[in-house]
PDB file of C-alpha atoms in Angstrom:
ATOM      1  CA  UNK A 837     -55.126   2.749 -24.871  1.00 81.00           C
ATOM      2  CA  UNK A 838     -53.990   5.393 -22.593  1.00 87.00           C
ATOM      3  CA  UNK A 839     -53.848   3.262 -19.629  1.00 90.00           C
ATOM      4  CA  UNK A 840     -52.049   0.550 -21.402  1.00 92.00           C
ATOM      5  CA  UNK A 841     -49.351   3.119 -22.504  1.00 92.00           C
ATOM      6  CA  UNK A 842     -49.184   4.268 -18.589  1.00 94.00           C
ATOM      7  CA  UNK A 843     -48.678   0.774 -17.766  1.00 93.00           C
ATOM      8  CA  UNK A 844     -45.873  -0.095 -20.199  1.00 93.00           C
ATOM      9  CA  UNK A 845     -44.198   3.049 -19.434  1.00 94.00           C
ATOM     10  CA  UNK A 846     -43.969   2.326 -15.311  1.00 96.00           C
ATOM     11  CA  UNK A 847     -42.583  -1.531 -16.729  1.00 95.00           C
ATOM     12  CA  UNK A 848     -40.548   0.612 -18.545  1.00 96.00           C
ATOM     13  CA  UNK A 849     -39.333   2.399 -15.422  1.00 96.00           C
ATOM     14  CA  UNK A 850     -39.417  -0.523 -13.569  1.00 96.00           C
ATOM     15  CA  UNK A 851     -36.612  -1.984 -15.722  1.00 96.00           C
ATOM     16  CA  UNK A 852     -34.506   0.641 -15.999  1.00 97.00           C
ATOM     17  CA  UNK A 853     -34.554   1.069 -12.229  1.00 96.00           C
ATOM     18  CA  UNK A 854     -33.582  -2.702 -11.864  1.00 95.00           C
ATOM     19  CA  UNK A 855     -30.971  -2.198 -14.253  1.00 96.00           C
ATOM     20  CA  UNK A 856     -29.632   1.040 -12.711  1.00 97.00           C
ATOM     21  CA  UNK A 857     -29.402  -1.083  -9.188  1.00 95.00           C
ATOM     22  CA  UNK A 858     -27.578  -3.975 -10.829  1.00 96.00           C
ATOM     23  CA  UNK A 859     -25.251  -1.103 -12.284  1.00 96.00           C
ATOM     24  CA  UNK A 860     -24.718   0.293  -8.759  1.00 97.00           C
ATOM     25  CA  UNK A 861     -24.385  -3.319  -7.247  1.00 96.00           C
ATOM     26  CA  UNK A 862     -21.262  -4.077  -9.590  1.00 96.00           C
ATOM     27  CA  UNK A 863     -19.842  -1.167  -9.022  1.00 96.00           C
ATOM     28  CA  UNK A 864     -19.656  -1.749  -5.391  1.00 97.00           C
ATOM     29  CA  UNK A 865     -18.147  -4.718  -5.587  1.00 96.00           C
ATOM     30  CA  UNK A 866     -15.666  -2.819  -8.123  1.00 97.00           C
ATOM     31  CA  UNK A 867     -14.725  -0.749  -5.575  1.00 97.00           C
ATOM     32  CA  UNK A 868     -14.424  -3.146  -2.861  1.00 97.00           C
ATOM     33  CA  UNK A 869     -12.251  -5.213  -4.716  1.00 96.00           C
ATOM     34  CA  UNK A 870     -10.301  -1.935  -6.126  1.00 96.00           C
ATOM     35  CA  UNK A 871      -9.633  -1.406  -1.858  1.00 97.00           C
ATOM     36  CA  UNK A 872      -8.656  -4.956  -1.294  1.00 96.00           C
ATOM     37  CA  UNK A 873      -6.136  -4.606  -4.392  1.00 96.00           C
ATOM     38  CA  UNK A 874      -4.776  -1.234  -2.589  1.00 96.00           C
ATOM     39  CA  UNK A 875      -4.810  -2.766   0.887  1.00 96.00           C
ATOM     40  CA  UNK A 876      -2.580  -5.755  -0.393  1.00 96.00           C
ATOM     41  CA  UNK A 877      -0.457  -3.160  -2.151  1.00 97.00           C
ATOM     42  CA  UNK A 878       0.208  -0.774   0.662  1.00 96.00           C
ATOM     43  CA  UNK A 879       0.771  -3.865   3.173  1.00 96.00           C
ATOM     44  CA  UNK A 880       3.099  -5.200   0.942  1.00 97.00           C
ATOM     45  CA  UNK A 881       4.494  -1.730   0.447  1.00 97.00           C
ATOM     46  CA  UNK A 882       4.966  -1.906   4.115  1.00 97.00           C
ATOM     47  CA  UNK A 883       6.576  -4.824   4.241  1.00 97.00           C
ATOM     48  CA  UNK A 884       9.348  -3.486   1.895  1.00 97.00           C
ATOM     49  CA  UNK A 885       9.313  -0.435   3.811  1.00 97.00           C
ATOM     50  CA  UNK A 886      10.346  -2.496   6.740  1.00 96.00           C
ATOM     51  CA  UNK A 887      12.426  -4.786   4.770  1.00 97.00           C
ATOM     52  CA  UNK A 888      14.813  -1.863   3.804  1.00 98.00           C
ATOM     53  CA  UNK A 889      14.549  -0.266   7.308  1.00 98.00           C
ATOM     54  CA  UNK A 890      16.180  -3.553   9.022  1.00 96.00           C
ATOM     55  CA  UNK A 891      18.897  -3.481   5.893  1.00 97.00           C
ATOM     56  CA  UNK A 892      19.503   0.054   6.901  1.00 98.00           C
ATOM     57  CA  UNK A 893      19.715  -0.331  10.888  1.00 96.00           C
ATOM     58  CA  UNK A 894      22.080  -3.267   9.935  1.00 97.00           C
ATOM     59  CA  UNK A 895      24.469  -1.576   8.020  1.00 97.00           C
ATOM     60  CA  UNK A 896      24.411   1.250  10.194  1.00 97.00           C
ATOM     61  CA  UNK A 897      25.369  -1.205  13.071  1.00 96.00           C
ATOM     62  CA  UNK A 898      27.802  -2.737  10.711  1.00 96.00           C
ATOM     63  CA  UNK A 899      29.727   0.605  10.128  1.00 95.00           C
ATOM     64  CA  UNK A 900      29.266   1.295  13.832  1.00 95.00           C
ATOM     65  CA  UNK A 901      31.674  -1.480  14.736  1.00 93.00           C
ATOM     66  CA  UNK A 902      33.998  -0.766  11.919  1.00 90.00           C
ATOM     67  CA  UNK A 903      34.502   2.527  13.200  1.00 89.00           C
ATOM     68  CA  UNK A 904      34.471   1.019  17.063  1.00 89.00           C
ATOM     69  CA  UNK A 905      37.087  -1.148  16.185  1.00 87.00           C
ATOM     70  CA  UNK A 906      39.179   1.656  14.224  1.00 83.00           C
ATOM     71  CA  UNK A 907      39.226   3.642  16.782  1.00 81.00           C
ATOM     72  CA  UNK A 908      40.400   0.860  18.666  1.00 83.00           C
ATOM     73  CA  UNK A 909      43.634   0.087  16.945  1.00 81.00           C
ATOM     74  CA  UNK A 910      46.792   0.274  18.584  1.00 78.00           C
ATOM     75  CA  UNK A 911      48.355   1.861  15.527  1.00 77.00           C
ATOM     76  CA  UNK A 912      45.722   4.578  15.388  1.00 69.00           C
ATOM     77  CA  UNK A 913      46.261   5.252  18.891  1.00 65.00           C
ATOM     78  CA  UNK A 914      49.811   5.872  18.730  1.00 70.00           C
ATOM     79  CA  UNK A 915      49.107   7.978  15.551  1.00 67.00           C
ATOM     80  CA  UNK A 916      46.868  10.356  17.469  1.00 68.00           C
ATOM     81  CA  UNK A 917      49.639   9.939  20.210  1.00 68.00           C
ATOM     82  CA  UNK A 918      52.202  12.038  17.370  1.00 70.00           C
ATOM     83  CA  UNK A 919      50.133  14.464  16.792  1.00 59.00           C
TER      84      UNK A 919
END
């Protein structure tokens, strides 16, 4: 009877150590798919980041010539001449 409550109790074990390994298999693939999800979100991130950085450089080109073309004027010019 002994022997027979050994052997249920390493089944026992047996099970729960299957089950623990499924448990630790999904979780894995939790967490792989969690990075994937955060990979796509910082590329995309990125990609804004980028986005707004061309925006920028294009305004900042934008004013550039405005102030090129200002400076440029014949009535400034004979402003600054006054002065």
């Amino acid at each position: 009877d002994g022997a027979h409550d050994v052997e249920d109790g390493a089944h026992d074990v047996e099970h729960a150590a299957d089950e623990a390994g499924d448990d630790i298999e999904d979780g894995a693939h939790d967490v792989e798919n969690g990075a994937d999800d955060l990979g796509r979100d910082v590329e995309d991130g990125a990609h804004d980041v980028g986005h707004a950085a061309d925006e920028a450089g294009q305004a900042i080109d934008k004013g550039a010539h405005t102030v090129v073309k200002a400076a440029e004027s014949p009535k400034l010019f004979r402003h600054f001449n006054k002065v």
